[in-house]
Amino acid sequence: APAGVAAPDEVSAEQVVSALEAAFGVTPGERRNHTKGTCAAGEFVGLPAAAAWSRSALFSGESVPVVARFSLAGGNPKAPDTAKSPRGMALEFRLPGGGLQHMTMLNTPVFGAAHPRTFLDLMVAMKPDPATGKPDPEKIKAFKASHPDNLAQAQFLDAHNPPPSYANSSYFGIHAFWFVDRDGQTTPVRWRFVPQDGEQRLGNDELASSPPDFLERRLIERTAQGPLRWDMLLILGAPGDPTDDPTRAWPEDRPQVKVGTLTLTSATPQKGAACEKINFDPLVMADGIAPSDDPVLRFRSPAYAASFAKRLGGQ
Ligand code: HEM
């Protein structure tokens, strides 16, 4: 970059967390992003056939306890459950021997930023205009025009209404990761969790008529009725597939293999529950799964740490 101009990735975690705070305000003691959420718990059973690609203890075939958190994107603790924004599913797998594996996913197949700079610029553009209390449409327009890497996720969110329940959505790992087998051979992969309850979306009429809060209640009711399951699908990358760009999907014809099933058996409001004080940093990984060189994946870790440190300190 020319002198005095920041290179695309010269963005600090503190800058991004400050921009989230300016865009959404601060709820003391709470997450700076994905503030509204619900805890859940259950187990994951991996398929031993996945050992062909990963030696992770996830795929031993034994039951692995899971602490989960579902959420709405953004720092608004009162975000309406009809908002056409991403929904999150964060999983902490508690492996035998004490190891941890995190998967922190969204219900969009791609992300809205190829670099941390794009995410920062979006948060800056979303800061409410003091005159209206709302983001300035001109600033959003200018952001979109100057950040084409935001387009794919924005188009997906535009074209797909949100789900009526957290239980009726797929969740995508979005980034590429490396699976590492027993011999140290690596395979580029992506993954998604597909609901056995089926994918559903609110109709436009329901979008207009639904109350602001229904996701938490429906998840609690659904898990009280019986086990709630997602299949974990592994998508195998081919040579040349991008592993460093979360805004670009891989071709649809890549092999998809079922590698396990997540079962959730309970859900509770987040206050005081097990998921509340977890930092679902996606770089918390156990042996057998490794991060790609995706700059957004790498940046998430310090950003989550900055938010986590503040909220643990009561800020
Ligand atoms: C530049 C990119 C990103 C930044 C700066 C960012 C920032 C953050 C921050 C600060 C938090 C709150 C952390 C905490 O206090 O515990 C958060 C939560 C979350 N993020 Fe991101 N994020 C980014 C990209 C992504 C991507 C690509 C995904 C999905 C693939 C994602 C999914 C989530 C989810 C699901 C949560 C809620 C986790 C929980 O329930 O605790 N984020 N993000």
CSV table of C-alpha atoms and ligand atoms in Angstrom, one decimal:
chain,number,residue,atom,x,y,z
A,1,ALA,CA,0.0,0.0,0.0
A,2,PRO,CA,1.2,3.6,-0.6
A,3,ALA,CA,2.7,5.4,2.4
A,4,GLY,CA,-0.1,6.5,4.8
A,5,VAL,CA,-2.7,4.2,3.3
A,6,ALA,CA,-3.5,1.1,5.4
A,7,ALA,CA,-3.2,-2.2,3.6
A,8,PRO,CA,-6.4,-4.2,3.5
A,9,ASP,CA,-5.6,-6.3,6.5
A,10,GLU,CA,-4.0,-3.6,8.7
A,11,VAL,CA,-7.1,-3.6,10.9
A,12,SER,CA,-7.0,-4.2,14.6
A,13,ALA,CA,-9.4,-6.2,16.7
A,14,GLU,CA,-9.9,-3.1,18.9
A,15,GLN,CA,-10.9,-1.0,15.9
A,16,VAL,CA,-13.5,-3.5,14.8
A,17,VAL,CA,-14.9,-4.0,18.3
A,18,SER,CA,-15.1,-0.2,18.7
A,19,ALA,CA,-17.0,0.1,15.4
A,20,LEU,CA,-19.4,-2.7,16.5
A,21,GLU,CA,-20.0,-0.7,19.7
A,22,ALA,CA,-20.6,2.6,17.7
A,23,ALA,CA,-23.0,0.8,15.3
A,24,PHE,CA,-25.1,-1.1,17.9
A,25,GLY,CA,-24.3,0.4,21.3
A,26,VAL,CA,-22.9,-1.5,24.3
A,27,THR,CA,-24.9,-3.9,26.5
A,28,PRO,CA,-22.6,-4.2,29.5
A,29,GLY,CA,-21.3,-7.7,30.1
A,30,GLU,CA,-22.7,-9.0,26.8
A,31,ARG,CA,-21.2,-10.0,23.4
A,32,ARG,CA,-20.4,-7.1,21.1
A,33,ASN,CA,-21.8,-9.1,18.2
A,34,HIS,CA,-24.5,-11.8,18.1
A,35,THR,CA,-25.7,-10.3,21.4
A,36,LYS,CA,-29.2,-11.9,21.4
A,37,GLY,CA,-28.9,-15.6,21.8
A,38,THR,CA,-30.0,-18.8,23.4
A,39,CYS,CA,-28.0,-21.7,25.0
A,40,ALA,CA,-28.5,-25.4,24.2
A,41,ALA,CA,-26.8,-28.7,25.0
A,42,GLY,CA,-26.5,-32.2,23.6
A,43,GLU,CA,-24.0,-34.5,22.0
A,44,PHE,CA,-22.3,-35.2,18.7
A,45,VAL,CA,-21.6,-38.7,17.3
A,46,GLY,CA,-19.1,-38.7,14.4
A,47,LEU,CA,-18.9,-41.4,11.8
A,48,PRO,CA,-15.6,-43.4,12.0
A,49,ALA,CA,-15.6,-43.4,8.1
A,50,ALA,CA,-14.5,-39.7,8.4
A,51,ALA,CA,-11.2,-41.0,9.6
A,52,ALA,CA,-10.4,-41.2,5.9
A,53,TRP,CA,-9.8,-37.4,6.1
A,54,SER,CA,-9.4,-36.5,9.7
A,55,ARG,CA,-7.9,-38.1,12.8
A,56,SER,CA,-9.9,-35.8,15.0
A,57,ALA,CA,-11.4,-37.5,18.1
A,58,LEU,CA,-14.7,-36.1,16.9
A,59,PHE,CA,-15.0,-39.0,14.5
A,60,SER,CA,-14.3,-41.8,17.0
A,61,GLY,CA,-17.9,-43.0,16.9
A,62,GLU,CA,-18.3,-42.2,20.6
A,63,SER,CA,-20.7,-39.6,22.0
A,64,VAL,CA,-19.0,-36.2,22.5
A,65,PRO,CA,-20.8,-33.6,24.8
A,66,VAL,CA,-21.7,-30.3,23.1
A,67,VAL,CA,-22.5,-26.9,24.5
A,68,ALA,CA,-24.2,-24.8,21.8
A,69,ARG,CA,-25.4,-21.2,21.4
A,70,PHE,CA,-27.8,-19.9,18.8
A,71,SER,CA,-27.9,-16.2,18.0
A,72,LEU,CA,-28.9,-13.3,15.8
A,73,ALA,CA,-26.1,-11.3,14.1
A,74,GLY,CA,-25.4,-7.8,15.3
A,75,GLY,CA,-25.0,-6.1,18.7
A,76,ASN,CA,-28.6,-5.3,19.3
A,77,PRO,CA,-29.8,-7.4,22.3
A,78,LYS,CA,-33.4,-6.7,21.1
A,79,ALA,CA,-33.0,-7.5,17.4
A,80,PRO,CA,-36.3,-8.7,16.1
A,81,ASP,CA,-36.4,-12.4,15.2
A,82,THR,CA,-37.7,-11.4,11.8
A,83,ALA,CA,-34.6,-9.5,10.9
A,84,LYS,CA,-33.1,-10.5,7.5
A,85,SER,CA,-29.7,-10.9,9.1
A,86,PRO,CA,-27.7,-14.1,9.7
A,87,ARG,CA,-28.5,-16.5,12.4
A,88,GLY,CA,-25.6,-18.2,14.2
A,89,MET,CA,-25.0,-21.7,15.6
A,90,ALA,CA,-21.9,-22.0,17.8
A,91,LEU,CA,-20.7,-25.4,19.0
A,92,GLU,CA,-18.2,-26.4,21.7
A,93,PHE,CA,-17.3,-30.1,21.5
A,94,ARG,CA,-15.8,-31.4,24.7
A,95,LEU,CA,-13.5,-34.2,23.5
A,96,PRO,CA,-12.4,-37.1,25.7
A,97,GLY,CA,-9.2,-36.1,27.5
A,98,GLY,CA,-10.3,-32.5,27.8
A,99,GLY,CA,-9.6,-31.2,24.3
A,100,LEU,CA,-12.0,-28.7,22.8
A,101,GLN,CA,-13.2,-28.2,19.2
A,102,HIS,CA,-15.2,-25.1,18.2
A,103,MET,CA,-17.4,-24.6,15.1
A,104,THR,CA,-19.0,-21.1,15.0
A,105,MET,CA,-21.3,-21.0,12.0
A,106,LEU,CA,-23.9,-18.9,10.2
A,107,ASN,CA,-27.0,-19.8,8.2
A,108,THR,CA,-25.5,-18.2,5.0
A,109,PRO,CA,-23.2,-20.3,2.7
A,110,VAL,CA,-20.8,-17.3,2.2
A,111,PHE,CA,-19.7,-14.4,4.3
A,112,GLY,CA,-20.0,-10.7,3.5
A,113,ALA,CA,-16.3,-9.8,3.7
A,114,ALA,CA,-13.2,-11.2,2.0
A,115,HIS,CA,-11.0,-9.2,4.4
A,116,PRO,CA,-11.4,-7.7,7.9
A,117,ARG,CA,-11.3,-4.2,6.3
A,118,THR,CA,-14.7,-4.9,4.6
A,119,PHE,CA,-16.3,-5.9,7.9
A,120,LEU,CA,-14.9,-2.8,9.6
A,121,ASP,CA,-16.1,-0.5,6.8
A,122,LEU,CA,-19.6,-2.0,7.0
A,123,MET,CA,-19.8,-1.4,10.7
A,124,VAL,CA,-18.6,2.2,10.2
A,125,ALA,CA,-21.2,2.7,7.5
A,126,MET,CA,-23.9,1.2,9.8
A,127,LYS,CA,-23.3,3.7,12.6
A,128,PRO,CA,-26.6,5.5,13.2
A,129,ASP,CA,-26.9,9.0,11.9
A,130,PRO,CA,-27.6,11.2,15.0
A,131,ALA,CA,-30.3,13.0,13.1
A,132,THR,CA,-32.4,9.9,12.3
A,133,GLY,CA,-31.2,7.3,14.7
A,134,LYS,CA,-30.7,5.0,11.7
A,135,PRO,CA,-27.8,4.2,9.3
A,136,ASP,CA,-27.4,6.8,6.6
A,137,PRO,CA,-28.6,5.1,3.4
A,138,GLU,CA,-26.1,7.1,1.4
A,139,LYS,CA,-23.2,5.6,3.5
A,140,ILE,CA,-24.6,2.1,3.0
A,141,LYS,CA,-24.8,2.7,-0.8
A,142,ALA,CA,-21.2,4.0,-0.9
A,143,PHE,CA,-20.1,1.0,1.2
A,144,LYS,CA,-21.8,-1.4,-1.3
A,145,ALA,CA,-20.4,0.3,-4.3
A,146,SER,CA,-16.8,0.2,-3.0
A,147,HIS,CA,-16.9,-3.4,-1.5
A,148,PRO,CA,-18.1,-5.9,-4.1
A,149,ASP,CA,-17.0,-8.7,-1.8
A,150,ASN,CA,-20.0,-7.9,0.4
A,151,LEU,CA,-22.5,-8.7,-2.5
A,152,ALA,CA,-22.8,-12.5,-2.4
A,153,GLN,CA,-23.9,-12.7,1.2
A,154,ALA,CA,-26.1,-9.6,0.9
A,155,GLN,CA,-27.9,-11.2,-2.2
A,156,PHE,CA,-28.4,-14.4,-0.3
A,157,LEU,CA,-29.9,-12.6,2.7
A,158,ASP,CA,-32.1,-10.6,0.3
A,159,ALA,CA,-33.4,-13.7,-1.5
A,160,HIS,CA,-33.9,-15.9,1.6
A,161,ASN,CA,-36.3,-15.0,4.4
A,162,PRO,CA,-35.1,-16.0,7.9
A,163,PRO,CA,-36.3,-19.3,9.5
A,164,PRO,CA,-39.3,-19.6,11.8
A,165,SER,CA,-37.1,-21.6,14.2
A,166,TYR,CA,-33.4,-22.1,14.8
A,167,ALA,CA,-34.3,-25.8,14.4
A,168,ASN,CA,-35.3,-25.3,10.7
A,169,SER,CA,-32.0,-23.9,9.3
A,170,SER,CA,-28.8,-25.2,7.9
A,171,TYR,CA,-25.6,-23.7,9.3
A,172,PHE,CA,-22.4,-23.3,7.3
A,173,GLY,CA,-18.8,-23.3,8.5
A,174,ILE,CA,-18.2,-20.9,5.6
A,175,HIS,CA,-14.4,-20.9,5.8
A,176,ALA,CA,-12.3,-23.6,4.3
A,177,PHE,CA,-10.4,-25.8,6.8
A,178,TRP,CA,-7.8,-28.6,6.5
A,179,PHE,CA,-8.7,-32.1,7.6
A,180,VAL,CA,-5.5,-34.0,8.7
A,181,ASP,CA,-5.5,-37.8,8.6
A,182,ARG,CA,-3.4,-40.3,10.6
A,183,ASP,CA,-0.5,-40.0,8.1
A,184,GLY,CA,-0.5,-36.2,8.1
A,185,GLN,CA,-2.2,-36.0,4.7
A,186,THR,CA,-4.4,-32.9,4.4
A,187,THR,CA,-7.6,-32.3,2.5
A,188,PRO,CA,-9.3,-28.9,2.0
A,189,VAL,CA,-12.9,-29.1,3.4
A,190,ARG,CA,-15.9,-27.0,4.2
A,191,TRP,CA,-18.8,-28.2,6.3
A,192,ARG,CA,-22.4,-27.6,7.0
A,193,PHE,CA,-25.0,-28.8,9.4
A,194,VAL,CA,-28.4,-29.7,7.8
A,195,PRO,CA,-31.5,-29.9,10.0
A,196,GLN,CA,-33.3,-33.3,10.2
A,197,ASP,CA,-36.4,-31.2,11.0
A,198,GLY,CA,-36.1,-29.7,7.5
A,199,GLU,CA,-35.2,-26.3,6.1
A,200,GLN,CA,-38.1,-23.7,6.5
A,201,ARG,CA,-38.4,-20.0,5.9
A,202,LEU,CA,-40.9,-17.4,7.0
A,203,GLY,CA,-43.3,-16.3,4.3
A,204,ASN,CA,-43.4,-12.6,3.5
A,205,ASP,CA,-46.7,-12.3,5.4
A,206,GLU,CA,-45.3,-14.0,8.4
A,207,LEU,CA,-42.3,-11.7,8.2
A,208,ALA,CA,-44.5,-8.7,8.5
A,209,SER,CA,-46.9,-10.2,11.2
A,210,SER,CA,-44.5,-12.1,13.5
A,211,PRO,CA,-43.7,-10.7,17.0
A,212,PRO,CA,-40.1,-9.7,17.8
A,213,ASP,CA,-39.4,-12.7,20.0
A,214,PHE,CA,-40.1,-16.3,19.0
A,215,LEU,CA,-36.8,-18.0,18.3
A,216,GLU,CA,-35.8,-18.7,21.9
A,217,ARG,CA,-39.3,-20.0,22.9
A,218,ARG,CA,-39.6,-22.3,19.9
A,219,LEU,CA,-36.1,-23.8,20.5
A,220,ILE,CA,-36.9,-24.5,24.2
A,221,GLU,CA,-40.3,-26.0,23.2
A,222,ARG,CA,-38.8,-28.0,20.4
A,223,THR,CA,-36.0,-29.6,22.5
A,224,ALA,CA,-38.6,-30.3,25.3
A,225,GLN,CA,-40.6,-32.4,22.7
A,226,GLY,CA,-37.6,-34.7,21.9
A,227,PRO,CA,-34.1,-34.8,20.4
A,228,LEU,CA,-33.4,-32.2,17.7
A,229,ARG,CA,-30.8,-33.3,15.1
A,230,TRP,CA,-28.6,-31.9,12.4
A,231,ASP,CA,-26.4,-34.0,10.0
A,232,MET,CA,-22.9,-32.8,9.6
A,233,LEU,CA,-21.9,-32.8,5.9
A,234,LEU,CA,-18.3,-32.5,4.8
A,235,ILE,CA,-17.7,-30.9,1.4
A,236,LEU,CA,-14.4,-32.1,-0.1
A,237,GLY,CA,-12.4,-29.4,-2.0
A,238,ALA,CA,-10.7,-30.0,-5.3
A,239,PRO,CA,-7.3,-28.6,-6.4
A,240,GLY,CA,-7.7,-25.0,-7.2
A,241,ASP,CA,-10.8,-24.4,-5.0
A,242,PRO,CA,-10.2,-21.2,-3.0
A,243,THR,CA,-9.3,-21.8,0.6
A,244,ASP,CA,-8.7,-18.2,1.6
A,245,ASP,CA,-11.9,-16.5,0.6
A,246,PRO,CA,-15.1,-16.9,2.6
A,247,THR,CA,-17.2,-14.9,0.1
A,248,ARG,CA,-16.7,-17.5,-2.7
A,249,ALA,CA,-18.6,-20.8,-2.6
A,250,TRP,CA,-17.1,-23.9,-4.1
A,251,PRO,CA,-18.7,-25.5,-7.2
A,252,GLU,CA,-21.9,-27.4,-6.3
A,253,ASP,CA,-20.7,-30.7,-7.6
A,254,ARG,CA,-18.0,-31.2,-5.0
A,255,PRO,CA,-18.4,-34.5,-3.1
A,256,GLN,CA,-20.6,-34.2,0.1
A,257,VAL,CA,-20.2,-36.8,2.8
A,258,LYS,CA,-22.2,-37.2,6.0
A,259,VAL,CA,-19.6,-37.4,8.8
A,260,GLY,CA,-21.8,-37.2,12.0
A,261,THR,CA,-24.9,-36.1,13.7
A,262,LEU,CA,-25.5,-33.4,16.3
A,263,THR,CA,-28.3,-34.0,18.8
A,264,LEU,CA,-29.6,-31.2,21.0
A,265,THR,CA,-31.7,-32.2,24.0
A,266,SER,CA,-32.2,-29.0,26.0
A,267,ALA,CA,-32.2,-25.2,25.5
A,268,THR,CA,-32.4,-22.3,28.0
A,269,PRO,CA,-32.1,-18.5,28.1
A,270,GLN,CA,-28.4,-17.6,28.0
A,271,LYS,CA,-28.3,-15.7,31.3
A,272,GLY,CA,-26.2,-17.9,33.7
A,273,ALA,CA,-26.3,-20.9,31.4
A,274,ALA,CA,-23.3,-22.9,30.1
A,275,CYS,CA,-22.9,-21.1,26.8
A,276,GLU,CA,-22.8,-17.6,28.3
A,277,LYS,CA,-19.2,-17.4,29.4
A,278,ILE,CA,-17.8,-19.3,26.4
A,279,ASN,CA,-15.7,-17.5,23.8
A,280,PHE,CA,-16.7,-19.5,20.7
A,281,ASP,CA,-13.4,-18.6,19.0
A,282,PRO,CA,-13.4,-20.6,15.7
A,283,LEU,CA,-9.6,-21.2,16.0
A,284,VAL,CA,-10.1,-23.4,19.1
A,285,MET,CA,-9.4,-26.6,17.4
A,286,ALA,CA,-8.3,-30.1,18.3
A,287,ASP,CA,-5.8,-32.3,16.6
A,288,GLY,CA,-7.0,-33.4,13.1
A,289,ILE,CA,-8.6,-30.1,12.0
A,290,ALA,CA,-6.5,-27.1,11.1
A,291,PRO,CA,-7.3,-23.5,10.0
A,292,SER,CA,-6.9,-22.4,6.4
A,293,ASP,CA,-5.1,-19.1,5.5
A,294,ASP,CA,-8.4,-17.3,5.2
A,295,PRO,CA,-7.6,-13.8,6.6
A,296,VAL,CA,-11.2,-13.5,8.0
A,297,LEU,CA,-10.9,-16.7,9.9
A,298,ARG,CA,-7.5,-15.7,11.3
A,299,PHE,CA,-8.9,-12.2,12.3
A,300,ARG,CA,-11.9,-13.6,14.1
A,301,SER,CA,-9.8,-15.0,17.0
A,302,PRO,CA,-8.4,-11.6,18.2
A,303,ALA,CA,-11.7,-9.9,17.6
A,304,TYR,CA,-13.6,-12.4,19.7
A,305,ALA,CA,-10.9,-12.2,22.4
A,306,ALA,CA,-11.3,-8.4,22.6
A,307,SER,CA,-15.1,-8.7,22.9
A,308,PHE,CA,-14.8,-11.5,25.4
A,309,ALA,CA,-12.3,-9.7,27.6
A,310,LYS,CA,-14.6,-6.6,27.8
A,311,ARG,CA,-17.8,-8.6,28.6
A,312,LEU,CA,-16.0,-10.8,31.2
A,313,GLY,CA,-14.8,-7.6,32.9
A,314,GLY,CA,-18.4,-6.3,33.0
A,315,GLN,CA,-17.9,-3.7,30.3
B,1,HEM,C1,-14.2,-10.0,10.2
B,1,HEM,C2,-15.0,-11.0,10.5
B,1,HEM,C3,-15.7,-11.1,11.8
B,1,HEM,C4,-15.7,-10.4,13.0
B,1,HEM,C5,-14.8,-9.1,13.2
B,1,HEM,C6,-16.5,-11.0,13.9
B,1,HEM,C7,-16.7,-10.5,15.2
B,1,HEM,C8,-17.5,-11.2,16.2
B,1,HEM,C9,-17.5,-10.8,17.6
B,1,HEM,C10,-16.7,-9.7,18.2
B,1,HEM,C11,-18.3,-11.7,18.3
B,1,HEM,C12,-18.6,-11.8,19.8
B,1,HEM,C13,-17.6,-12.6,20.5
B,1,HEM,C14,-17.8,-12.8,22.0
B,1,HEM,O1,-17.9,-11.8,22.7
B,1,HEM,O2,-17.8,-14.0,22.4
B,1,HEM,C15,-18.8,-12.6,17.2
B,1,HEM,C16,-19.7,-13.7,17.5
B,1,HEM,C17,-20.1,-14.6,16.5
B,1,HEM,N1,-19.7,-14.7,15.2
B,1,HEM,FE1,-18.4,-13.4,14.3
B,1,HEM,N2,-17.1,-12.1,13.4
B,1,HEM,C18,-16.6,-12.2,12.1
B,1,HEM,C19,-16.9,-13.2,11.2
B,1,HEM,C20,-17.8,-14.3,11.4
B,1,HEM,C21,-18.0,-15.4,10.5
B,1,HEM,C22,-17.3,-15.5,9.1
B,1,HEM,C23,-18.9,-16.2,11.1
B,1,HEM,C24,-19.4,-17.6,10.6
B,1,HEM,C25,-18.7,-18.4,9.8
B,1,HEM,C26,-19.2,-15.6,12.4
B,1,HEM,C27,-20.1,-16.2,13.3
B,1,HEM,C28,-20.3,-15.7,14.6
B,1,HEM,C29,-21.2,-16.3,15.5
B,1,HEM,C30,-22.1,-17.5,15.3
B,1,HEM,C31,-21.1,-15.6,16.7
B,1,HEM,C32,-21.8,-15.9,18.0
B,1,HEM,C33,-20.9,-16.9,18.9
B,1,HEM,C34,-21.5,-17.1,20.2
B,1,HEM,O3,-22.7,-17.6,20.2
B,1,HEM,O4,-20.9,-16.9,21.2
B,1,HEM,N3,-18.5,-14.5,12.5
B,1,HEM,N4,-18.3,-12.3,16.0
